[in-house]
Amino acid sequence: MYRKDGESYYVVDSHIALWDARPENQRNVHGKQFIDCFYDYHRNLSPESETWGYEEYLYQGGERLMRDVFVDGIVDHAIFQPARLAEFYHRGFGQTEEAFALAQAHPDKLTYNHYWDPRDGENGLDQLRADAERMQLKGVKLYTADWHGESRGWKLTDPMAYRYFEVCRELGIKNVHIHKGPTIRPLDRDAFDVADVDHVATDFTDLNFVVEHCGLPRLEDFCWIATQEPNVYAGLAVAMPFIHTRPRYFAQIMGELTYWLGEDRILFSSDYALWTPKWLVERFVDFQIPEDMTEYAPLTTALKKKVLGLNAAKLYDLPVPAELQLPDADETATGPREPAAADLASV
C-alpha cells in the first residue's frame, strides 16, 4: 500500500502489460514503428529520472515487472490488459503465456485478462470459451484498431462482435476494457473512435465497459456518452503522465471526468511498461485542481482512494483490508455533480 500524511491507499494498477518488441519478434517494419511510438510517449511524458533506455524498453520480463510494479512500485494488485498485434509480431506483442503464468504464480497480486477479436469468427468463439475456462477470466481487453489480414479495424457494434459479447455474458466475463485513446503508429486514429461504446453499453447493461485512455483525444465525446451510461468507466492509462508534463491539462481531464461520471467510475492505470506506477501514484496523491479552475471540484482524499484502487477492487472482487476501506459515509456512491454546481461556481 502507499502511505502519505497519515492516509493509507490501496492501489490497483488496472492496466499493465508484459510485452516483447525485440527485433527477433518483430514481424515487419510495423512492429518497430509501434514500439518506437510507445517509446516516444514514454520519454516525452516521463520525468528524466523515470526514463528508460531504448533497449530495456523493448522487453522487461516477469522478474523486472514484479520489481517495478510491486517492490518499487507500491502497487497492491495489477491487471494484465494484453494486445495481440499478430500482424506486427511473430509471437504477438502481449506475451500471453508468460503473463498468465506470472498471474498464476502470484494470484494475490495479479489478474490476467485476455483478448478476443470478432474477425476470428466461430473459431474465435470456441477459443474464447476455452480461454475463459483455463484462465478463469473476469475481464477482456479489446483493441478495435488491430489489423487482421486486409482489415485495419473493427467496431464494437459489428454483428460478430455482439456474438462475442453474448458469450462473455454467458461465461460471466463482466469487465470489458477497450482501447479508445491516442493512436499508435501505424494504427488508424478513427479505428479508436469512442462512438460505438454508446450503442454497446446500452445493449449490454450487465457488462462493465472500461474505456481505456478515457477516449483521449475525444474526452468530451467520451464524457457525454459515459454520463448517460452507468456501466461505462474511465481508465486513466496515458492520461496519468500528463500530471508531469501538462498538469493543467491533467486537471482538466480529472475535472471533466469527475463532473460527468462522478468519482466511482474512474480507474488508475500506469500503463506499465509505458510508465512505472510509483511516481504516478505519488504525484496523484499530492495533486490538486488549481484554485483558478473554479468550474471543477477539488479532488478529495476519498476520491483519490477510490480512483487509485477501490473502484477497480469492486469490479474485480478484490479483497481490500478493512483498514484500507473507506468509512461508510465516504463509501456512498457519488454520481456526477449537479450542473447547477458548476454554474454557481463560475458566477
mmCIF file of C-alpha atoms in Angstrom:
data_model
loop_
_atom_site.group_PDB
_atom_site.id
_atom_site.type_symbol
_atom_site.label_atom_id
_atom_site.label_comp_id
_atom_site.label_asym_id
_atom_site.label_seq_id
_atom_site.Cartn_x
_atom_site.Cartn_y
_atom_site.Cartn_z
ATOM 1 C CA MET A 1 0.000 0.000 0.000
ATOM 2 C CA TYR A 2 1.001 3.660 -0.178
ATOM 3 C CA ARG A 3 1.044 5.920 2.877
ATOM 4 C CA LYS A 4 1.195 9.703 2.936
ATOM 5 C CA ASP A 5 0.279 12.275 5.588
ATOM 6 C CA GLY A 6 -1.409 9.711 7.806
ATOM 7 C CA GLU A 7 -3.548 8.270 4.985
ATOM 8 C CA SER A 8 -3.197 4.760 3.508
ATOM 9 C CA TYR A 9 -4.119 3.910 -0.075
ATOM 10 C CA TYR A 10 -4.951 0.512 -1.570
ATOM 11 C CA VAL A 11 -3.536 0.687 -5.100
ATOM 12 C CA VAL A 12 -4.781 -1.298 -8.097
ATOM 13 C CA ASP A 13 -2.945 -0.725 -11.362
ATOM 14 C CA SER A 14 -5.749 -1.658 -13.709
ATOM 15 C CA HIS A 15 -3.764 -1.625 -16.956
ATOM 16 C CA ILE A 16 -0.337 -3.249 -17.251
ATOM 17 C CA ALA A 17 1.311 -5.349 -19.947
ATOM 18 C CA LEU A 18 4.173 -7.763 -20.407
ATOM 19 C CA TRP A 19 5.327 -7.229 -23.977
ATOM 20 C CA ASP A 20 8.093 -8.396 -26.297
ATOM 21 C CA ALA A 21 9.068 -5.920 -29.009
ATOM 22 C CA ARG A 22 12.629 -7.163 -29.514
ATOM 23 C CA PRO A 23 13.838 -7.282 -33.138
ATOM 24 C CA GLU A 24 13.600 -11.076 -33.312
ATOM 25 C CA ASN A 25 9.866 -10.851 -32.539
ATOM 26 C CA GLN A 26 9.154 -8.022 -34.991
ATOM 27 C CA ARG A 27 7.386 -9.449 -37.992
ATOM 28 C CA ASN A 28 7.815 -6.374 -40.206
ATOM 29 C CA VAL A 29 8.544 -2.644 -40.128
ATOM 30 C CA HIS A 30 5.240 -2.024 -38.369
ATOM 31 C CA GLY A 31 6.464 -3.839 -35.259
ATOM 32 C CA LYS A 32 9.318 -1.355 -34.973
ATOM 33 C CA GLN A 33 7.027 1.590 -35.728
ATOM 34 C CA PHE A 34 4.683 0.523 -32.941
ATOM 35 C CA ILE A 35 7.285 0.182 -30.188
ATOM 36 C CA ASP A 36 9.082 3.327 -31.353
ATOM 37 C CA CYS A 37 5.829 5.257 -30.966
ATOM 38 C CA PHE A 38 5.403 3.767 -27.484
ATOM 39 C CA TYR A 39 8.919 4.848 -26.602
ATOM 40 C CA ASP A 40 8.260 8.382 -27.821
ATOM 41 C CA TYR A 41 5.272 8.590 -25.461
ATOM 42 C CA HIS A 42 7.447 7.224 -22.668
ATOM 43 C CA ARG A 43 10.390 9.597 -22.999
ATOM 44 C CA ASN A 44 8.315 12.691 -23.818
ATOM 45 C CA LEU A 45 5.911 12.338 -20.888
ATOM 46 C CA SER A 46 8.223 10.943 -18.179
ATOM 47 C CA PRO A 47 10.445 12.744 -15.687
ATOM 48 C CA GLU A 48 14.094 12.321 -16.631
ATOM 49 C CA SER A 49 14.655 10.138 -13.568
ATOM 50 C CA GLU A 50 11.972 7.706 -14.777
ATOM 51 C CA THR A 51 13.077 7.424 -18.409
ATOM 52 C CA TRP A 52 14.438 4.078 -19.605
ATOM 53 C CA GLY A 53 16.938 3.324 -22.318
ATOM 54 C CA TYR A 54 15.518 2.081 -25.605
ATOM 55 C CA GLU A 55 16.896 -1.471 -25.376
ATOM 56 C CA GLU A 56 15.465 -2.155 -21.919
ATOM 57 C CA TYR A 57 12.140 -0.765 -23.107
ATOM 58 C CA LEU A 58 11.755 -3.485 -25.733
ATOM 59 C CA TYR A 59 11.276 -6.284 -23.199
ATOM 60 C CA GLN A 60 11.165 -6.408 -19.404
ATOM 61 C CA GLY A 61 10.293 -9.971 -18.406
ATOM 62 C CA GLY A 62 8.414 -11.151 -15.351
ATOM 63 C CA GLU A 63 11.112 -10.590 -12.729
ATOM 64 C CA ARG A 64 11.581 -6.967 -13.763
ATOM 65 C CA LEU A 65 7.811 -6.425 -13.896
ATOM 66 C CA MET A 66 7.315 -7.732 -10.359
ATOM 67 C CA ARG A 67 10.025 -5.416 -9.080
ATOM 68 C CA ASP A 68 8.846 -2.340 -10.978
ATOM 69 C CA VAL A 69 5.171 -2.740 -10.128
ATOM 70 C CA PHE A 70 5.143 -4.248 -6.637
ATOM 71 C CA VAL A 71 8.506 -3.949 -4.907
ATOM 72 C CA ASP A 72 9.452 -0.474 -6.106
ATOM 73 C CA GLY A 73 6.039 0.475 -7.428
ATOM 74 C CA ILE A 74 3.856 0.373 -4.254
ATOM 75 C CA VAL A 75 1.002 -1.382 -6.075
ATOM 76 C CA ASP A 76 -1.170 -3.920 -4.219
ATOM 77 C CA HIS A 77 -2.751 -5.591 -7.257
ATOM 78 C CA ALA A 78 -2.379 -5.214 -11.033
ATOM 79 C CA ILE A 79 -4.385 -6.361 -14.032
ATOM 80 C CA PHE A 80 -2.876 -7.508 -17.322
ATOM 81 C CA GLN A 81 -4.501 -5.969 -20.420
ATOM 82 C CA PRO A 82 -2.727 -7.556 -23.412
ATOM 83 C CA ALA A 83 -2.730 -6.527 -27.072
ATOM 84 C CA ARG A 84 -2.268 -9.225 -29.709
ATOM 85 C CA LEU A 85 -0.949 -7.311 -32.756
ATOM 86 C CA ALA A 86 -0.202 -10.570 -34.554
ATOM 87 C CA GLU A 87 0.255 -8.760 -37.871
ATOM 88 C CA PHE A 88 3.252 -6.911 -36.406
ATOM 89 C CA TYR A 89 4.858 -9.509 -34.101
ATOM 90 C CA HIS A 90 5.590 -13.208 -34.628
ATOM 91 C CA ARG A 91 4.531 -14.227 -31.105
ATOM 92 C CA GLY A 92 2.207 -11.288 -30.620
ATOM 93 C CA PHE A 93 3.001 -8.129 -28.685
ATOM 94 C CA GLY A 94 1.462 -9.070 -25.338
ATOM 95 C CA GLN A 95 3.060 -12.274 -24.064
ATOM 96 C CA THR A 96 0.059 -14.396 -23.138
ATOM 97 C CA GLU A 97 1.653 -17.472 -21.621
ATOM 98 C CA GLU A 98 4.372 -15.597 -19.758
ATOM 99 C CA ALA A 99 1.897 -13.123 -18.281
ATOM 100 C CA PHE A 100 -0.664 -15.804 -17.449
ATOM 101 C CA ALA A 101 1.990 -17.941 -15.730
ATOM 102 C CA LEU A 102 3.039 -14.924 -13.685
ATOM 103 C CA ALA A 103 -0.564 -14.321 -12.637
ATOM 104 C CA GLN A 104 -0.935 -17.980 -11.666
ATOM 105 C CA ALA A 105 2.224 -17.756 -9.553
ATOM 106 C CA HIS A 106 1.036 -14.566 -7.829
ATOM 107 C CA PRO A 107 -2.795 -14.685 -7.713
ATOM 108 C CA ASP A 108 -2.838 -12.315 -4.752
ATOM 109 C CA LYS A 109 -1.065 -9.669 -6.821
ATOM 110 C CA LEU A 110 -2.010 -10.245 -10.467
ATOM 111 C CA THR A 111 -5.141 -10.782 -12.546
ATOM 112 C CA TYR A 112 -4.813 -11.827 -16.170
ATOM 113 C CA ASN A 113 -7.318 -10.526 -18.719
ATOM 114 C CA HIS A 114 -7.220 -11.897 -22.261
ATOM 115 C CA TYR A 115 -8.326 -10.596 -25.654
ATOM 116 C CA TRP A 116 -10.668 -11.571 -28.444
ATOM 117 C CA ASP A 117 -11.249 -10.327 -31.964
ATOM 118 C CA PRO A 118 -14.599 -10.829 -33.754
ATOM 119 C CA ARG A 119 -12.765 -11.251 -37.057
ATOM 120 C CA ASP A 120 -11.652 -14.665 -35.773
ATOM 121 C CA GLY A 121 -15.240 -15.782 -36.356
ATOM 122 C CA GLU A 122 -16.669 -19.028 -34.976
ATOM 123 C CA ASN A 123 -13.231 -20.440 -34.186
ATOM 124 C CA GLY A 124 -12.585 -17.411 -32.023
ATOM 125 C CA LEU A 125 -15.765 -18.043 -30.050
ATOM 126 C CA ASP A 126 -14.612 -21.585 -29.311
ATOM 127 C CA GLN A 127 -11.220 -20.216 -28.303
ATOM 128 C CA LEU A 128 -12.825 -17.650 -26.004
ATOM 129 C CA ARG A 129 -14.733 -20.388 -24.204
ATOM 130 C CA ALA A 130 -11.565 -22.452 -23.815
ATOM 131 C CA ASP A 131 -9.545 -19.440 -22.632
ATOM 132 C CA ALA A 132 -12.212 -18.459 -20.128
ATOM 133 C CA GLU A 133 -12.195 -21.935 -18.602
ATOM 134 C CA ARG A 134 -8.394 -22.254 -18.490
ATOM 135 C CA MET A 135 -7.679 -18.701 -17.333
ATOM 136 C CA GLN A 136 -10.779 -18.112 -15.187
ATOM 137 C CA LEU A 137 -11.296 -14.803 -16.958
ATOM 138 C CA LYS A 138 -13.040 -11.918 -15.219
ATOM 139 C CA GLY A 139 -12.243 -9.451 -17.990
ATOM 140 C CA VAL A 140 -11.042 -8.968 -21.555
ATOM 141 C CA LYS A 141 -9.096 -6.264 -23.387
ATOM 142 C CA LEU A 142 -10.304 -5.257 -26.856
ATOM 143 C CA TYR A 143 -8.211 -3.463 -29.453
ATOM 144 C CA THR A 144 -10.526 -2.210 -32.181
ATOM 145 C CA ALA A 145 -7.693 -0.760 -34.299
ATOM 146 C CA ASP A 146 -5.715 -4.011 -34.516
ATOM 147 C CA TRP A 147 -5.004 -5.221 -38.044
ATOM 148 C CA HIS A 148 -6.271 -8.594 -39.241
ATOM 149 C CA GLY A 149 -5.305 -9.572 -42.776
ATOM 150 C CA GLU A 150 -6.615 -6.790 -45.021
ATOM 151 C CA SER A 151 -8.800 -5.358 -42.256
ATOM 152 C CA ARG A 152 -7.468 -2.368 -40.327
ATOM 153 C CA GLY A 153 -10.034 -2.247 -37.556
ATOM 154 C CA TRP A 154 -13.491 -3.243 -36.370
ATOM 155 C CA LYS A 155 -16.377 -1.763 -34.386
ATOM 156 C CA LEU A 156 -17.981 -2.848 -31.149
ATOM 157 C CA THR A 157 -21.315 -2.777 -32.981
ATOM 158 C CA ASP A 158 -20.279 -5.320 -35.639
ATOM 159 C CA PRO A 159 -22.731 -8.276 -35.669
ATOM 160 C CA MET A 160 -19.997 -10.796 -34.875
ATOM 161 C CA ALA A 161 -18.758 -8.628 -32.002
ATOM 162 C CA TYR A 162 -22.226 -8.943 -30.490
ATOM 163 C CA ARG A 163 -21.869 -12.725 -30.629
ATOM 164 C CA TYR A 164 -18.696 -12.385 -28.564
ATOM 165 C CA PHE A 165 -20.359 -10.067 -26.042
ATOM 166 C CA GLU A 166 -23.151 -12.597 -25.657
ATOM 167 C CA VAL A 167 -20.579 -15.300 -24.924
ATOM 168 C CA CYS A 168 -18.883 -13.003 -22.403
ATOM 169 C CA ARG A 169 -22.240 -12.641 -20.698
ATOM 170 C CA GLU A 170 -22.730 -16.423 -20.811
ATOM 171 C CA LEU A 171 -19.278 -17.050 -19.292
ATOM 172 C CA GLY A 172 -19.523 -14.393 -16.592
ATOM 173 C CA ILE A 173 -16.825 -12.179 -18.103
ATOM 174 C CA LYS A 174 -18.225 -8.871 -16.920
ATOM 175 C CA ASN A 175 -15.361 -6.405 -17.402
ATOM 176 C CA VAL A 176 -14.665 -5.306 -20.970
ATOM 177 C CA HIS A 177 -11.654 -2.996 -21.341
ATOM 178 C CA ILE A 178 -11.441 -1.210 -24.679
ATOM 179 C CA HIS A 179 -8.547 0.812 -26.066
ATOM 180 C CA LYS A 180 -10.184 4.076 -27.051
ATOM 181 C CA GLY A 181 -7.422 6.621 -26.933
ATOM 182 C CA PRO A 182 -4.434 8.040 -28.780
ATOM 183 C CA THR A 183 -3.435 6.273 -31.936
ATOM 184 C CA ILE A 184 -0.139 4.428 -32.150
ATOM 185 C CA ARG A 185 1.770 4.231 -35.401
ATOM 186 C CA PRO A 186 0.827 2.596 -37.773
ATOM 187 C CA LEU A 187 -2.737 2.096 -36.473
ATOM 188 C CA ASP A 188 -5.566 4.306 -37.703
ATOM 189 C CA ARG A 189 -6.892 7.067 -35.470
ATOM 190 C CA ASP A 190 -10.538 6.630 -36.466
ATOM 191 C CA ALA A 191 -10.480 2.944 -35.504
ATOM 192 C CA PHE A 192 -10.170 4.094 -31.875
ATOM 193 C CA ASP A 193 -13.227 6.374 -32.002
ATOM 194 C CA VAL A 194 -15.438 6.157 -28.896
ATOM 195 C CA ALA A 195 -18.800 6.478 -30.670
ATOM 196 C CA ASP A 196 -19.563 2.741 -30.740
ATOM 197 C CA VAL A 197 -19.264 2.496 -26.940
ATOM 198 C CA ASP A 198 -22.647 4.211 -26.549
ATOM 199 C CA HIS A 199 -24.550 1.592 -28.529
ATOM 200 C CA VAL A 200 -22.999 -1.486 -26.974
ATOM 201 C CA ALA A 201 -23.204 -0.180 -23.396
ATOM 202 C CA THR A 202 -26.935 0.327 -23.879
ATOM 203 C CA ASP A 203 -27.419 -3.170 -25.283
ATOM 204 C CA PHE A 204 -25.308 -4.960 -22.644
ATOM 205 C CA THR A 205 -26.179 -3.229 -19.388
ATOM 206 C CA ASP A 206 -24.925 -6.235 -17.362
ATOM 207 C CA LEU A 207 -21.357 -5.753 -18.652
ATOM 208 C CA ASN A 208 -18.922 -3.079 -17.485
ATOM 209 C CA PHE A 209 -17.163 -1.175 -20.273
ATOM 210 C CA VAL A 210 -13.872 0.365 -19.166
ATOM 211 C CA VAL A 211 -12.776 2.837 -21.820
ATOM 212 C CA GLU A 212 -9.018 2.833 -21.532
ATOM 213 C CA HIS A 213 -7.316 6.186 -22.019
ATOM 214 C CA CYS A 214 -10.771 7.746 -21.364
ATOM 215 C CA GLY A 215 -11.233 8.366 -25.086
ATOM 216 C CA LEU A 216 -8.360 10.848 -25.460
ATOM 217 C CA PRO A 217 -8.190 12.980 -27.519
ATOM 218 C CA ARG A 218 -12.002 12.676 -27.651
ATOM 219 C CA LEU A 219 -12.560 13.402 -23.959
ATOM 220 C CA GLU A 220 -15.701 15.457 -24.497
ATOM 221 C CA ASP A 221 -17.313 12.781 -26.671
ATOM 222 C CA PHE A 222 -16.471 10.149 -24.082
ATOM 223 C CA CYS A 223 -17.898 12.148 -21.187
ATOM 224 C CA TRP A 224 -21.190 12.798 -22.971
ATOM 225 C CA ILE A 225 -21.512 9.056 -23.599
ATOM 226 C CA ALA A 226 -20.416 7.907 -20.142
ATOM 227 C CA THR A 227 -22.656 10.300 -18.210
ATOM 228 C CA GLN A 228 -25.745 8.570 -19.590
ATOM 229 C CA GLU A 229 -24.377 5.013 -19.473
ATOM 230 C CA PRO A 230 -23.800 3.940 -15.832
ATOM 231 C CA ASN A 231 -21.869 0.824 -16.924
ATOM 232 C CA VAL A 232 -19.149 2.865 -18.679
ATOM 233 C CA TYR A 233 -15.935 3.591 -16.780
ATOM 234 C CA ALA A 234 -12.869 5.734 -17.477
ATOM 235 C CA GLY A 235 -9.397 4.176 -17.435
ATOM 236 C CA LEU A 236 -6.607 6.701 -16.834
ATOM 237 C CA ALA A 237 -3.877 4.923 -18.804
ATOM 238 C CA VAL A 238 -1.966 7.530 -20.889
ATOM 239 C CA ALA A 239 -3.831 10.341 -19.112
ATOM 240 C CA MET A 240 -1.799 9.880 -15.921
ATOM 241 C CA PRO A 241 1.657 11.072 -17.091
ATOM 242 C CA PHE A 242 0.253 14.448 -18.133
ATOM 243 C CA ILE A 243 0.302 15.118 -14.396
ATOM 244 C CA HIS A 244 4.021 15.771 -15.022
ATOM 245 C CA THR A 245 4.262 17.461 -18.412
ATOM 246 C CA ARG A 246 0.903 19.285 -18.531
ATOM 247 C CA PRO A 247 -0.606 19.457 -15.025
ATOM 248 C CA ARG A 248 -3.374 21.864 -16.046
ATOM 249 C CA TYR A 249 -4.407 19.520 -18.844
ATOM 250 C CA PHE A 250 -4.451 16.658 -16.343
ATOM 251 C CA ALA A 251 -6.563 18.831 -14.057
ATOM 252 C CA GLN A 252 -8.994 19.360 -16.917
ATOM 253 C CA ILE A 253 -9.176 15.614 -17.587
ATOM 254 C CA MET A 254 -9.857 14.804 -13.934
ATOM 255 C CA GLY A 255 -12.231 17.730 -13.579
ATOM 256 C CA GLU A 256 -14.308 16.681 -16.567
ATOM 257 C CA LEU A 257 -14.366 13.011 -15.571
ATOM 258 C CA THR A 258 -15.460 13.698 -12.008
ATOM 259 C CA TYR A 259 -18.026 16.267 -13.172
ATOM 260 C CA TRP A 260 -19.680 13.950 -15.689
ATOM 261 C CA LEU A 261 -19.050 10.452 -14.291
ATOM 262 C CA GLY A 262 -18.631 11.027 -10.556
ATOM 263 C CA GLU A 263 -15.791 9.526 -8.529
ATOM 264 C CA ASP A 264 -16.845 5.858 -8.591
ATOM 265 C CA ARG A 265 -16.181 5.141 -12.280
ATOM 266 C CA ILE A 266 -12.555 6.231 -12.739
ATOM 267 C CA LEU A 267 -9.657 3.742 -12.576
ATOM 268 C CA PHE A 268 -5.963 4.404 -12.031
ATOM 269 C CA SER A 269 -3.574 2.860 -14.553
ATOM 270 C CA SER A 270 0.145 3.306 -15.074
ATOM 271 C CA ASP A 271 0.030 1.530 -18.453
ATOM 272 C CA TYR A 272 3.208 -0.296 -17.439
ATOM 273 C CA ALA A 273 5.685 -0.608 -19.073
ATOM 274 C CA LEU A 274 4.879 2.639 -20.854
ATOM 275 C CA TRP A 275 5.363 4.185 -17.409
ATOM 276 C CA THR A 276 6.078 2.839 -13.941
ATOM 277 C CA PRO A 277 3.434 3.275 -11.227
ATOM 278 C CA LYS A 278 5.334 4.634 -8.220
ATOM 279 C CA TRP A 279 5.883 8.205 -9.369
ATOM 280 C CA LEU A 280 2.374 8.399 -10.813
ATOM 281 C CA VAL A 281 0.785 7.302 -7.522
ATOM 282 C CA GLU A 282 2.912 9.755 -5.555
ATOM 283 C CA ARG A 283 2.099 12.648 -7.873
ATOM 284 C CA PHE A 284 -1.622 11.835 -7.891
ATOM 285 C CA VAL A 285 -1.904 11.719 -4.095
ATOM 286 C CA ASP A 286 -0.243 15.159 -3.941
ATOM 287 C CA PHE A 287 -2.172 16.619 -6.882
ATOM 288 C CA GLN A 288 -4.932 19.180 -6.593
ATOM 289 C CA ILE A 289 -7.051 21.085 -9.115
ATOM 290 C CA PRO A 290 -5.585 24.621 -9.431
ATOM 291 C CA GLU A 291 -7.627 27.188 -7.500
ATOM 292 C CA ASP A 292 -8.301 29.290 -10.583
ATOM 293 C CA MET A 293 -10.012 26.357 -12.349
ATOM 294 C CA THR A 294 -13.179 27.079 -10.398
ATOM 295 C CA GLU A 295 -15.501 25.085 -12.618
ATOM 296 C CA TYR A 296 -14.060 21.854 -11.185
ATOM 297 C CA ALA A 297 -14.484 20.421 -7.711
ATOM 298 C CA PRO A 298 -11.405 19.724 -5.551
ATOM 299 C CA LEU A 299 -10.036 16.177 -5.541
ATOM 300 C CA THR A 300 -10.773 14.831 -2.063
ATOM 301 C CA THR A 301 -8.766 12.137 -0.291
ATOM 302 C CA ALA A 302 -11.763 9.796 -0.549
ATOM 303 C CA LEU A 303 -11.917 10.371 -4.306
ATOM 304 C CA LYS A 304 -8.206 9.636 -4.674
ATOM 305 C CA LYS A 305 -8.567 6.393 -2.714
ATOM 306 C CA LYS A 306 -11.410 5.284 -4.971
ATOM 307 C CA VAL A 307 -9.548 6.136 -8.163
ATOM 308 C CA LEU A 308 -6.256 4.597 -7.046
ATOM 309 C CA GLY A 309 -7.730 1.229 -6.175
ATOM 310 C CA LEU A 310 -11.110 0.879 -4.512
ATOM 311 C CA ASN A 311 -13.114 1.311 -7.727
ATOM 312 C CA ALA A 312 -11.159 -1.414 -9.542
ATOM 313 C CA ALA A 313 -11.291 -3.650 -6.475
ATOM 314 C CA LYS A 314 -15.089 -3.577 -6.673
ATOM 315 C CA LEU A 315 -15.117 -4.525 -10.344
ATOM 316 C CA TYR A 316 -12.785 -7.471 -9.760
ATOM 317 C CA ASP A 317 -13.969 -8.567 -6.296
ATOM 318 C CA LEU A 318 -10.531 -7.980 -4.804
ATOM 319 C CA PRO A 319 -10.351 -8.316 -1.006
ATOM 320 C CA VAL A 320 -9.407 -4.943 0.439
ATOM 321 C CA PRO A 321 -8.060 -4.973 4.017
ATOM 322 C CA ALA A 322 -10.529 -3.380 6.416
ATOM 323 C CA GLU A 323 -8.109 -0.623 7.378
ATOM 324 C CA LEU A 324 -7.811 0.434 3.713
ATOM 325 C CA GLN A 325 -11.530 0.661 3.050
ATOM 326 C CA LEU A 326 -13.411 3.916 3.304
ATOM 327 C CA PRO A 327 -15.749 4.658 6.202
ATOM 328 C CA ASP A 328 -19.368 4.033 5.302
ATOM 329 C CA ALA A 329 -20.059 7.751 4.960
ATOM 330 C CA ASP A 330 -17.318 8.131 2.337
ATOM 331 C CA GLU A 331 -18.214 4.898 0.555
ATOM 332 C CA THR A 332 -21.652 6.116 -0.505
ATOM 333 C CA ALA A 333 -21.770 6.102 -4.291
ATOM 334 C CA THR A 334 -21.453 9.593 -5.664
ATOM 335 C CA GLY A 335 -22.698 10.474 -9.102
ATOM 336 C CA PRO A 336 -21.758 13.388 -11.327
ATOM 337 C CA ARG A 337 -22.025 16.862 -9.886
ATOM 338 C CA GLU A 338 -25.255 18.712 -10.476
ATOM 339 C CA PRO A 339 -24.853 21.107 -13.423
ATOM 340 C CA ALA A 340 -26.004 23.937 -11.147
ATOM 341 C CA ALA A 341 -22.902 23.459 -9.015
ATOM 342 C CA ALA A 342 -20.677 24.422 -11.907
ATOM 343 C CA ASP A 343 -22.939 27.321 -12.833
ATOM 344 C CA LEU A 344 -22.832 28.711 -9.307
ATOM 345 C CA ALA A 345 -19.089 28.225 -9.025
ATOM 346 C CA SER A 346 -18.494 30.343 -12.115
ATOM 347 C CA VAL A 347 -20.733 33.250 -11.056
#
